[in-house]
PDB file of C-alpha atoms in Angstrom:
ATOM      1  CA  PHE Y   1     -19.419 126.148 -30.538  1.00  0.00           C
ATOM      2  CA  ALA Y   2     -21.019 125.049 -26.983  1.00  0.00           C
ATOM      3  CA  PRO Y   3     -18.551 124.975 -24.124  1.00  0.00           C
ATOM      4  CA  PRO Y   4     -18.129 121.298 -23.004  1.00  0.00           C
ATOM      5  CA  SER Y   5     -19.542 120.277 -19.318  1.00  0.00           C
ATOM      6  CA  ALA Y   6     -16.839 120.903 -16.795  1.00  0.00           C
ATOM      7  CA  ALA Y   7     -16.772 117.211 -16.362  1.00  0.00           C
ATOM      8  CA  GLY Y   8     -15.704 117.059 -20.134  1.00  0.00           C
ATOM      9  CA  ILE Y   9     -13.251 119.894 -19.686  1.00  0.00           C
ATOM     10  CA  ALA Y  10     -11.837 117.525 -16.609  1.00  0.00           C
ATOM     11  CA  ALA Y  11     -11.566 114.544 -18.650  1.00  0.00           C
ATOM     12  CA  LEU Y  12      -9.806 116.204 -21.373  1.00  0.00           C
ATOM     13  CA  LEU Y  13      -7.341 118.004 -18.919  1.00  0.00           C
ATOM     14  CA  GLY Y  14      -6.798 114.723 -17.136  1.00  0.00           C
ATOM     15  CA  ALA Y  15      -5.366 113.158 -20.164  1.00  0.00           C
ATOM     16  CA  VAL Y  16      -3.005 115.955 -21.284  1.00  0.00           C
ATOM     17  CA  ARG Y  17       0.414 115.609 -20.353  1.00  0.00           C
ATOM     18  CA  PHE Y  18       2.031 118.951 -19.821  1.00  0.00           C
ATOM     19  CA  ASN Y  19       5.844 119.395 -20.154  1.00  0.00           C
ATOM     20  CA  ALA Y  20       8.240 120.035 -17.529  1.00  0.00           C
ATOM     21  CA  ASP Y  21       7.044 123.860 -17.660  1.00  0.00           C
ATOM     22  CA  GLY Y  22       3.501 123.065 -17.546  1.00  0.00           C
ATOM     23  CA  LEU Y  23       2.960 123.439 -21.216  1.00  0.00           C
ATOM     24  CA  VAL Y  24       1.268 121.456 -24.320  1.00  0.00           C
ATOM     25  CA  ALA Y  25       1.842 122.103 -27.692  1.00  0.00           C
ATOM     26  CA  CYS Y  26      -1.224 123.262 -29.647  1.00  0.00           C
ATOM     27  CA  ILE Y  27      -1.630 123.155 -33.515  1.00  0.00           C
ATOM     28  CA  ALA Y  28      -4.190 125.514 -34.928  1.00  0.00           C
ATOM     29  CA  GLN Y  29      -5.789 124.257 -38.055  1.00  0.00           C
ATOM     30  CA  GLN Y  30      -8.532 126.441 -40.050  1.00  0.00           C
ATOM     31  CA  HIS Y  31     -11.368 123.877 -39.685  1.00  0.00           C
ATOM     32  CA  ASP Y  32     -12.993 123.914 -43.323  1.00  0.00           C
ATOM     33  CA  THR Y  33     -10.045 124.402 -45.574  1.00  0.00           C
ATOM     34  CA  GLY Y  34      -7.590 122.376 -43.428  1.00  0.00           C
ATOM     35  CA  GLU Y  35      -4.825 124.937 -43.678  1.00  0.00           C
ATOM     36  CA  VAL Y  36      -2.455 124.713 -40.766  1.00  0.00           C
ATOM     37  CA  LEU Y  37      -2.122 128.251 -39.209  1.00  0.00           C
ATOM     38  CA  MET Y  38       0.173 128.079 -36.194  1.00  0.00           C
ATOM     39  CA  MET Y  39       1.729 126.101 -33.644  1.00  0.00           C
ATOM     40  CA  ALA Y  40       1.946 127.896 -29.976  1.00  0.00           C
ATOM     41  CA  TRP Y  41       1.597 126.902 -26.409  1.00  0.00           C
ATOM     42  CA  MET Y  42      -1.135 126.236 -23.807  1.00  0.00           C
ATOM     43  CA  ASN Y  43      -0.669 125.945 -20.002  1.00  0.00           C
ATOM     44  CA  ARG Y  44      -3.880 124.291 -18.106  1.00  0.00           C
ATOM     45  CA  ALA Y  45      -5.418 128.267 -17.633  1.00  0.00           C
ATOM     46  CA  ALA Y  46      -5.315 128.790 -21.471  1.00  0.00           C
ATOM     47  CA  VAL Y  47      -7.062 125.266 -22.347  1.00  0.00           C
ATOM     48  CA  GLU Y  48      -9.483 126.054 -19.614  1.00  0.00           C
ATOM     49  CA  GLU Y  49     -10.216 129.430 -21.037  1.00  0.00           C
ATOM     50  CA  THR Y  50     -10.459 128.275 -24.373  1.00  0.00           C
ATOM     51  CA  LEU Y  51     -12.893 125.617 -23.979  1.00  0.00           C
ATOM     52  CA  ALA Y  52     -15.023 127.762 -21.678  1.00  0.00           C
ATOM     53  CA  THR Y  53     -15.189 130.842 -23.984  1.00  0.00           C
ATOM     54  CA  GLY Y  54     -14.734 129.364 -27.345  1.00  0.00           C
ATOM     55  CA  GLN Y  55     -12.010 132.006 -28.303  1.00  0.00           C
ATOM     56  CA  VAL Y  56      -8.456 130.385 -28.593  1.00  0.00           C
ATOM     57  CA  CYS Y  57      -6.149 131.363 -25.746  1.00  0.00           C
ATOM     58  CA  TYR Y  58      -2.589 130.499 -25.833  1.00  0.00           C
ATOM     59  CA  PHE Y  59       0.434 130.703 -23.111  1.00  0.00           C
ATOM     60  CA  SER Y  60       3.176 133.431 -24.424  1.00  0.00           C
ATOM     61  CA  ARG Y  61       6.590 131.696 -23.269  1.00  0.00           C
ATOM     62  CA  SER Y  62       8.195 135.063 -23.900  1.00  0.00           C
ATOM     63  CA  ARG Y  63       5.705 137.205 -22.179  1.00  0.00           C
ATOM     64  CA  GLN Y  64       5.160 134.410 -19.431  1.00  0.00           C
ATOM     65  CA  GLY Y  65       1.424 134.978 -19.432  1.00  0.00           C
ATOM     66  CA  LEU Y  66      -1.946 134.177 -21.183  1.00  0.00           C
ATOM     67  CA  TRP Y  67      -2.413 135.201 -24.565  1.00  0.00           C
ATOM     68  CA  ARG Y  68      -5.760 135.782 -25.788  1.00  0.00           C
ATOM     69  CA  LYS Y  69      -5.273 135.547 -29.592  1.00  0.00           C
ATOM     70  CA  GLY Y  70      -6.228 138.512 -31.384  1.00  0.00           C
ATOM     71  CA  GLU Y  71      -6.738 140.753 -28.419  1.00  0.00           C
ATOM     72  CA  THR Y  72      -4.487 143.328 -29.751  1.00  0.00           C
ATOM     73  CA  SER Y  73      -4.850 142.537 -33.568  1.00  0.00           C
ATOM     74  CA  GLY Y  74      -8.210 141.673 -33.539  1.00  0.00           C
ATOM     75  CA  GLN Y  75      -7.687 138.636 -35.411  1.00  0.00           C
ATOM     76  CA  VAL Y  76      -9.260 135.938 -33.311  1.00  0.00           C
ATOM     77  CA  GLN Y  77      -9.701 132.195 -33.586  1.00  0.00           C
ATOM     78  CA  ARG Y  78     -13.113 130.791 -33.028  1.00  0.00           C
ATOM     79  CA  LEU Y  79     -12.947 127.434 -31.553  1.00  0.00           C
ATOM     80  CA  VAL Y  80     -14.775 124.765 -33.446  1.00  0.00           C
ATOM     81  CA  GLU Y  81     -13.075 121.455 -31.917  1.00  0.00           C
ATOM     82  CA  LEU Y  82     -10.052 120.761 -29.594  1.00  0.00           C
ATOM     83  CA  ARG Y  83      -8.698 117.551 -29.927  1.00  0.00           C
ATOM     84  CA  LEU Y  84      -5.713 115.589 -28.352  1.00  0.00           C
ATOM     85  CA  ASP Y  85      -3.245 113.164 -29.809  1.00  0.00           C
ATOM     86  CA  CYS Y  86      -2.205 109.572 -28.589  1.00  0.00           C
ATOM     87  CA  ASP Y  87       0.250 110.263 -26.140  1.00  0.00           C
ATOM     88  CA  GLY Y  88      -1.453 113.511 -24.567  1.00  0.00           C
ATOM     89  CA  ASP Y  89       1.304 115.746 -25.561  1.00  0.00           C
ATOM     90  CA  THR Y  90       0.033 117.782 -28.265  1.00  0.00           C
ATOM     91  CA  LEU Y  91      -3.488 119.474 -29.013  1.00  0.00           C
ATOM     92  CA  LEU Y  92      -4.972 120.130 -32.469  1.00  0.00           C
ATOM     93  CA  ALA Y  93      -7.471 123.286 -32.634  1.00  0.00           C
ATOM     94  CA  LEU Y  94      -9.868 123.319 -35.296  1.00  0.00           C
ATOM     95  CA  VAL Y  95     -10.537 127.104 -35.645  1.00  0.00           C
ATOM     96  CA  ASP Y  96     -12.279 129.809 -37.566  1.00  0.00           C
ATOM     97  CA  GLN Y  97      -9.455 132.154 -37.947  1.00  0.00           C
ATOM     98  CA  LEU Y  98     -10.727 135.768 -38.665  1.00  0.00           C
ATOM     99  CA  GLY Y  99      -8.360 137.526 -41.060  1.00  0.00           C
ATOM    100  CA  VAL Y 100      -4.560 136.143 -40.499  1.00  0.00           C
ATOM    101  CA  ALA Y 101      -3.170 133.980 -38.082  1.00  0.00           C
ATOM    102  CA  CYS Y 102       0.702 135.195 -38.554  1.00  0.00           C
ATOM    103  CA  HIS Y 103       2.060 138.274 -36.682  1.00  0.00           C
ATOM    104  CA  THR Y 104       3.761 139.138 -40.429  1.00  0.00           C
ATOM    105  CA  GLY Y 105       0.269 139.736 -41.646  1.00  0.00           C
ATOM    106  CA  ARG Y 106       0.264 136.328 -43.518  1.00  0.00           C
ATOM    107  CA  ARG Y 107      -2.729 134.001 -43.224  1.00  0.00           C
ATOM    108  CA  ASN Y 108      -0.183 131.205 -41.778  1.00  0.00           C
ATOM    109  CA  CYS Y 109       2.980 131.021 -40.227  1.00  0.00           C
ATOM    110  CA  PHE Y 110       4.668 128.460 -42.352  1.00  0.00           C
ATOM    111  CA  TYR Y 111       5.558 130.760 -45.335  1.00  0.00           C
ATOM    112  CA  GLN Y 112       9.433 129.691 -45.190  1.00  0.00           C
ATOM    113  CA  SER Y 113      10.444 126.748 -47.923  1.00  0.00           C
ATOM    114  CA  ILE Y 114      13.730 126.177 -49.742  1.00  0.00           C
ATOM    115  CA  ARG Y 115      13.990 127.299 -53.261  1.00  0.00           C
ATOM    116  CA  GLY Y 116      17.265 126.751 -55.050  1.00  0.00           C
ATOM    117  CA  ASP Y 117      19.911 127.719 -52.668  1.00  0.00           C
ATOM    118  CA  SER Y 118      17.826 130.009 -50.381  1.00  0.00           C
ATOM    119  CA  LEU Y 119      15.410 129.922 -47.868  1.00  0.00           C
ATOM    120  CA  ALA Y 120      12.305 131.883 -49.757  1.00  0.00           C
ATOM    121  CA  SER Y 121       8.897 133.506 -48.414  1.00  0.00           C
ATOM    122  CA  ILE Y 122       6.477 131.555 -50.380  1.00  0.00           C
ATOM    123  CA  ALA Y 123       3.493 133.597 -49.184  1.00  0.00           C
ATOM    124  CA  ALA Y 124       2.670 137.536 -49.168  1.00  0.00           C
ATOM    125  CA  PRO Y 125       1.414 139.146 -46.154  1.00  0.00           C
ATOM    126  CA  LEU Y 126      -2.575 140.010 -46.428  1.00  0.00           C
ATOM    127  CA  MET Y 127      -2.391 142.810 -44.081  1.00  0.00           C
ATOM    128  CA  ASP Y 128       0.509 145.377 -42.611  1.00  0.00           C
ATOM    129  CA  PRO Y 129       1.677 144.198 -39.307  1.00  0.00           C
ATOM    130  CA  ALA Y 130       1.783 147.787 -38.336  1.00  0.00           C
ATOM    131  CA  ALA Y 131      -1.805 147.929 -38.844  1.00  0.00           C
ATOM    132  CA  LEU Y 132      -2.238 144.707 -37.128  1.00  0.00           C
ATOM    133  CA  TYR Y 133      -0.352 145.948 -33.751  1.00  0.00           C
ATOM    134  CA  GLY Y 134       0.590 149.741 -34.036  1.00  0.00           C
ATOM    135  CA  ASP Y 135       4.183 151.010 -33.337  1.00  0.00           C
ATOM    136  CA  ALA Y 136       3.671 150.028 -29.642  1.00  0.00           C
ATOM    137  CA  HIS Y 137       3.596 146.347 -30.507  1.00  0.00           C
ATOM    138  CA  LYS Y 138       6.824 146.152 -33.150  1.00  0.00           C
ATOM    139  CA  GLY Y 139       8.008 142.768 -32.607  1.00  0.00           C
ATOM    140  CA  HIS Y 140       5.027 141.133 -31.021  1.00  0.00           C
ATOM    141  CA  ASN Y 141       5.013 137.611 -32.046  1.00  0.00           C
ATOM    142  CA  HIS Y 142       3.717 134.352 -30.688  1.00  0.00           C
ATOM    143  CA  GLY Y 143       6.088 133.745 -28.591  1.00  0.00           C
TER     144      GLY Y 143
ATOM    145  CA  PHE E   1      10.583 114.891 -54.346  1.00  0.00           C
ATOM    146  CA  ALA E   2      14.227 116.256 -55.493  1.00  0.00           C
ATOM    147  CA  PRO E   3      16.662 116.918 -52.509  1.00  0.00           C
ATOM    148  CA  PRO E   4      17.647 120.497 -52.038  1.00  0.00           C
ATOM    149  CA  SER E   5      20.888 121.461 -52.396  1.00  0.00           C
ATOM    150  CA  ALA E   6      23.335 121.811 -49.781  1.00  0.00           C
ATOM    151  CA  ALA E   7      23.009 125.533 -49.559  1.00  0.00           C
ATOM    152  CA  GLY E   8      19.480 125.316 -49.681  1.00  0.00           C
ATOM    153  CA  ILE E   9      19.530 122.703 -46.759  1.00  0.00           C
ATOM    154  CA  ALA E  10      22.263 125.135 -45.096  1.00  0.00           C
ATOM    155  CA  ALA E  11      19.689 127.915 -45.741  1.00  0.00           C
ATOM    156  CA  LEU E  12      17.008 126.064 -44.152  1.00  0.00           C
ATOM    157  CA  LEU E  13      18.970 124.767 -41.086  1.00  0.00           C
ATOM    158  CA  GLY E  14      20.572 128.344 -40.174  1.00  0.00           C
ATOM    159  CA  ALA E  15      16.858 129.784 -39.809  1.00  0.00           C
ATOM    160  CA  VAL E  16      15.756 127.057 -37.552  1.00  0.00           C
ATOM    161  CA  ARG E  17      15.578 128.025 -33.927  1.00  0.00           C
ATOM    162  CA  PHE E  18      16.593 124.553 -32.242  1.00  0.00           C
ATOM    163  CA  ASN E  19      15.373 124.703 -28.334  1.00  0.00           C
ATOM    164  CA  ALA E  20      17.522 124.077 -25.580  1.00  0.00           C
ATOM    165  CA  ASP E  21      17.679 120.116 -26.161  1.00  0.00           C
ATOM    166  CA  GLY E  22      18.670 120.758 -29.712  1.00  0.00           C
ATOM    167  CA  LEU E  23      15.001 119.927 -31.188  1.00  0.00           C
ATOM    168  CA  VAL E  24      12.468 121.828 -33.080  1.00  0.00           C
ATOM    169  CA  ALA E  25       8.929 120.793 -33.445  1.00  0.00           C
ATOM    170  CA  CYS E  26       7.750 119.145 -36.681  1.00  0.00           C
ATOM    171  CA  ILE E  27       3.636 118.942 -37.739  1.00  0.00           C
ATOM    172  CA  ALA E  28       3.090 116.215 -40.486  1.00  0.00           C
ATOM    173  CA  GLN E  29       0.124 117.100 -42.806  1.00  0.00           C
ATOM    174  CA  GLN E  30      -1.049 114.872 -45.697  1.00  0.00           C
ATOM    175  CA  HIS E  31      -0.349 117.024 -48.499  1.00  0.00           C
ATOM    176  CA  ASP E  32      -3.312 116.580 -50.563  1.00  0.00           C
ATOM    177  CA  THR E  33      -6.286 116.398 -48.183  1.00  0.00           C
ATOM    178  CA  GLY E  34      -4.515 118.704 -45.557  1.00  0.00           C
ATOM    179  CA  GLU E  35      -5.302 116.225 -42.730  1.00  0.00           C
ATOM    180  CA  VAL E  36      -2.793 116.902 -40.101  1.00  0.00           C
ATOM    181  CA  LEU E  37      -1.091 113.412 -39.061  1.00  0.00           C
ATOM    182  CA  MET E  38       1.126 113.859 -35.891  1.00  0.00           C
ATOM    183  CA  MET E  39       3.359 116.072 -34.524  1.00  0.00           C
ATOM    184  CA  ALA E  40       6.822 114.977 -33.548  1.00  0.00           C
ATOM    185  CA  TRP E  41      10.445 116.380 -33.029  1.00  0.00           C
ATOM    186  CA  MET E  42      13.418 116.632 -35.341  1.00  0.00           C
ATOM    187  CA  ASN E  43      17.096 117.455 -34.116  1.00  0.00           C
ATOM    188  CA  ARG E  44      19.724 118.739 -36.893  1.00  0.00           C
ATOM    189  CA  ALA E  45      20.385 115.230 -38.123  1.00  0.00           C
ATOM    190  CA  ALA E  46      16.576 114.399 -38.775  1.00  0.00           C
ATOM    191  CA  VAL E  47      16.415 117.628 -40.657  1.00  0.00           C
ATOM    192  CA  GLU E  48      18.923 117.087 -42.695  1.00  0.00           C
ATOM    193  CA  GLU E  49      18.155 112.802 -43.420  1.00  0.00           C
ATOM    194  CA  THR E  50      14.561 114.031 -44.342  1.00  0.00           C
ATOM    195  CA  LEU E  51      15.804 116.659 -46.753  1.00  0.00           C
ATOM    196  CA  ALA E  52      18.647 114.235 -48.366  1.00  0.00           C
ATOM    197  CA  THR E  53      16.438 111.284 -48.649  1.00  0.00           C
ATOM    198  CA  GLY E  54      12.941 112.521 -48.871  1.00  0.00           C
ATOM    199  CA  GLN E  55      11.856 110.140 -46.092  1.00  0.00           C
ATOM    200  CA  VAL E  56      10.880 111.581 -42.978  1.00  0.00           C
ATOM    201  CA  CYS E  57      13.147 111.119 -40.132  1.00  0.00           C
ATOM    202  CA  TYR E  58      12.246 112.491 -36.623  1.00  0.00           C
ATOM    203  CA  PHE E  59      14.188 112.265 -33.221  1.00  0.00           C
ATOM    204  CA  SER E  60      12.452 109.962 -30.746  1.00  0.00           C
ATOM    205  CA  ARG E  61      12.596 112.016 -27.343  1.00  0.00           C
ATOM    206  CA  SER E  62      12.007 108.488 -25.405  1.00  0.00           C
ATOM    207  CA  ARG E  63      14.910 106.508 -27.273  1.00  0.00           C
ATOM    208  CA  GLN E  64      17.197 109.708 -27.632  1.00  0.00           C
ATOM    209  CA  GLY E  65      18.279 108.639 -31.104  1.00  0.00           C
ATOM    210  CA  LEU E  66      16.902 109.200 -34.951  1.00  0.00           C
ATOM    211  CA  TRP E  67      13.283 107.458 -35.548  1.00  0.00           C
ATOM    212  CA  ARG E  68      13.178 106.808 -39.290  1.00  0.00           C
ATOM    213  CA  LYS E  69       9.411 106.709 -39.556  1.00  0.00           C
ATOM    214  CA  GLY E  70       8.048 103.575 -40.667  1.00  0.00           C
ATOM    215  CA  GLU E  71      11.102 101.728 -40.253  1.00  0.00           C
ATOM    216  CA  THR E  72       9.703  99.121 -38.107  1.00  0.00           C
ATOM    217  CA  SER E  73       6.028  99.278 -39.295  1.00  0.00           C
ATOM    218  CA  GLY E  74       6.474  99.890 -42.924  1.00  0.00           C
ATOM    219  CA  GLN E  75       4.118 103.359 -42.596  1.00  0.00           C
ATOM    220  CA  VAL E  76       6.550 105.633 -44.127  1.00  0.00           C
ATOM    221  CA  GLN E  77       6.309 109.497 -44.856  1.00  0.00           C
ATOM    222  CA  ARG E  78       7.471 110.562 -48.097  1.00  0.00           C
ATOM    223  CA  LEU E  79       8.367 114.191 -48.245  1.00  0.00           C
ATOM    224  CA  VAL E  80       6.526 116.509 -50.530  1.00  0.00           C
ATOM    225  CA  GLU E  81       7.616 119.781 -48.923  1.00  0.00           C
ATOM    226  CA  LEU E  82       9.420 121.081 -45.420  1.00  0.00           C
ATOM    227  CA  ARG E  83       8.083 124.550 -44.131  1.00  0.00           C
ATOM    228  CA  LEU E  84       9.307 126.684 -41.528  1.00  0.00           C
ATOM    229  CA  ASP E  85       7.443 129.042 -39.684  1.00  0.00           C
ATOM    230  CA  CYS E  86       8.076 132.993 -38.924  1.00  0.00           C
ATOM    231  CA  ASP E  87       9.719 132.513 -35.883  1.00  0.00           C
ATOM    232  CA  GLY E  88      11.947 129.444 -36.628  1.00  0.00           C
ATOM    233  CA  ASP E  89      10.731 127.277 -34.143  1.00  0.00           C
ATOM    234  CA  THR E  90       8.256 124.940 -35.935  1.00  0.00           C
ATOM    235  CA  LEU E  91       8.454 122.964 -39.133  1.00  0.00           C
ATOM    236  CA  LEU E  92       5.465 121.926 -41.288  1.00  0.00           C
ATOM    237  CA  ALA E  93       6.114 118.915 -43.245  1.00  0.00           C
ATOM    238  CA  LEU E  94       3.874 118.280 -46.095  1.00  0.00           C
ATOM    239  CA  VAL E  95       3.831 114.399 -46.701  1.00  0.00           C
ATOM    240  CA  ASP E  96       2.512 111.449 -48.437  1.00  0.00           C
ATOM    241  CA  GLN E  97       1.684 109.186 -45.803  1.00  0.00           C
ATOM    242  CA  LEU E  98       1.759 105.480 -46.434  1.00  0.00           C
ATOM    243  CA  GLY E  99      -1.174 103.524 -44.535  1.00  0.00           C
ATOM    244  CA  VAL E 100      -1.273 105.311 -40.938  1.00  0.00           C
ATOM    245  CA  ALA E 101       0.530 107.874 -39.002  1.00  0.00           C
ATOM    246  CA  CYS E 102      -0.334 106.597 -35.477  1.00  0.00           C
ATOM    247  CA  HIS E 103       1.286 104.065 -33.519  1.00  0.00           C
ATOM    248  CA  THR E 104      -2.340 102.887 -32.498  1.00  0.00           C
ATOM    249  CA  GLY E 105      -3.069 102.040 -36.043  1.00  0.00           C
ATOM    250  CA  ARG E 106      -5.415 105.098 -36.583  1.00  0.00           C
ATOM    251  CA  ARG E 107      -4.694 107.451 -39.815  1.00  0.00           C
ATOM    252  CA  ASN E 108      -3.798 110.352 -37.753  1.00  0.00           C
ATOM    253  CA  CYS E 109      -2.757 110.739 -33.727  1.00  0.00           C
ATOM    254  CA  PHE E 110      -5.099 113.484 -33.180  1.00  0.00           C
ATOM    255  CA  TYR E 111      -8.478 111.230 -32.231  1.00  0.00           C
ATOM    256  CA  GLN E 112      -9.249 112.047 -28.698  1.00  0.00           C
ATOM    257  CA  SER E 113     -11.938 114.631 -28.164  1.00  0.00           C
ATOM    258  CA  ILE E 114     -14.693 115.532 -25.564  1.00  0.00           C
ATOM    259  CA  ARG E 115     -18.088 114.113 -26.122  1.00  0.00           C
ATOM    260  CA  GLY E 116     -20.762 114.833 -23.391  1.00  0.00           C
ATOM    261  CA  ASP E 117     -18.767 114.299 -19.956  1.00  0.00           C
ATOM    262  CA  SER E 118     -16.014 112.319 -21.101  1.00  0.00           C
ATOM    263  CA  LEU E 119     -13.166 112.358 -23.614  1.00  0.00           C
ATOM    264  CA  ALA E 120     -13.919 110.062 -26.252  1.00  0.00           C
ATOM    265  CA  SER E 121     -12.094 108.296 -29.038  1.00  0.00           C
ATOM    266  CA  ILE E 122     -13.595 109.614 -32.531  1.00  0.00           C
ATOM    267  CA  ALA E 123     -11.716 107.531 -35.038  1.00  0.00           C
ATOM    268  CA  ALA E 124     -11.282 103.755 -35.164  1.00  0.00           C
ATOM    269  CA  PRO E 125      -8.051 102.009 -35.786  1.00  0.00           C
ATOM    270  CA  LEU E 126      -7.721 101.164 -39.540  1.00  0.00           C
ATOM    271  CA  MET E 127      -4.810  98.615 -38.439  1.00  0.00           C
ATOM    272  CA  ASP E 128      -4.330  96.407 -35.878  1.00  0.00           C
ATOM    273  CA  PRO E 129      -1.093  97.836 -33.989  1.00  0.00           C
ATOM    274  CA  ALA E 130       0.431  94.283 -33.168  1.00  0.00           C
ATOM    275  CA  ALA E 131       0.119  93.915 -37.008  1.00  0.00           C
ATOM    276  CA  LEU E 132       2.408  97.106 -37.339  1.00  0.00           C
ATOM    277  CA  TYR E 133       4.962  96.489 -34.626  1.00  0.00           C
ATOM    278  CA  GLY E 134       4.545  92.710 -33.433  1.00  0.00           C
ATOM    279  CA  ASP E 135       4.721  91.871 -29.962  1.00  0.00           C
ATOM    280  CA  ALA E 136       8.364  93.019 -29.370  1.00  0.00           C
ATOM    281  CA  HIS E 137       7.446  96.598 -29.990  1.00  0.00           C
ATOM    282  CA  LYS E 138       4.505  96.878 -27.706  1.00  0.00           C
ATOM    283  CA  GLY E 139       4.155 100.302 -26.340  1.00  0.00           C
ATOM    284  CA  HIS E 140       6.308 101.673 -29.074  1.00  0.00           C
ATOM    285  CA  ASN E 141       5.143 105.429 -29.745  1.00  0.00           C
ATOM    286  CA  HIS E 142       6.309 108.434 -31.377  1.00  0.00           C
ATOM    287  CA  GLY E 143       8.052 109.716 -28.108  1.00  0.00           C
TER     288      GLY E 143
END
């Protein structure tokens, strides 16, 4: 990943339609396998930091601050490319996910689906969430 | 696709955290290739209709009503599976997209990316939008 020019970053930001809270949705997809890992939100500063550093940074709505993905857990997302959709309200981040994307220790967050009469977990954790965050961060998620 | 049982649908709906507007984000992914096609919103009725019929139905924020994907354009999304993420605020719809997902005639909506100092279109339309919607629907998008 080579950081885009300042003009390139400005061109992208000029086309993003941030919502009333100043946020834009961002889907993270593993660049080579196509696996959809998670969806979270970015504000303008998060988009800028992501493009400048090549490490994906979101905005945590629950903590109301920048959320450098993997800062606590080590499960960083290296940016490959950041794309914007037709109407400017959703980003698609092609990433290289180190380890697991989900705070439950699963590779991706989309592990709940209907099986019979119930909602089932269709993927098992690959890592222990306690090992990812430690006791101090119980309940941490990607709010 | 076989529609889930009423109990299965109720189990999923019980785990969805609709936002203050009664909506949940839904990512549509082509089930076999992994291509991320688009992101849009569903209300409770849209989730129910999608699961009952196997044809993806969104909620149009701009039109404030159900948006049966492909009803005007013919570019329907057949549902393969509907998954929910860890914190219940995003759905992932694995679909079989007939034709193109994007109202611009492109296969997917995420065709804008930084190239040099500009935001470039990195994918060409496969169909003429005028042929998709006709003059009466100019400006139609997935609001």
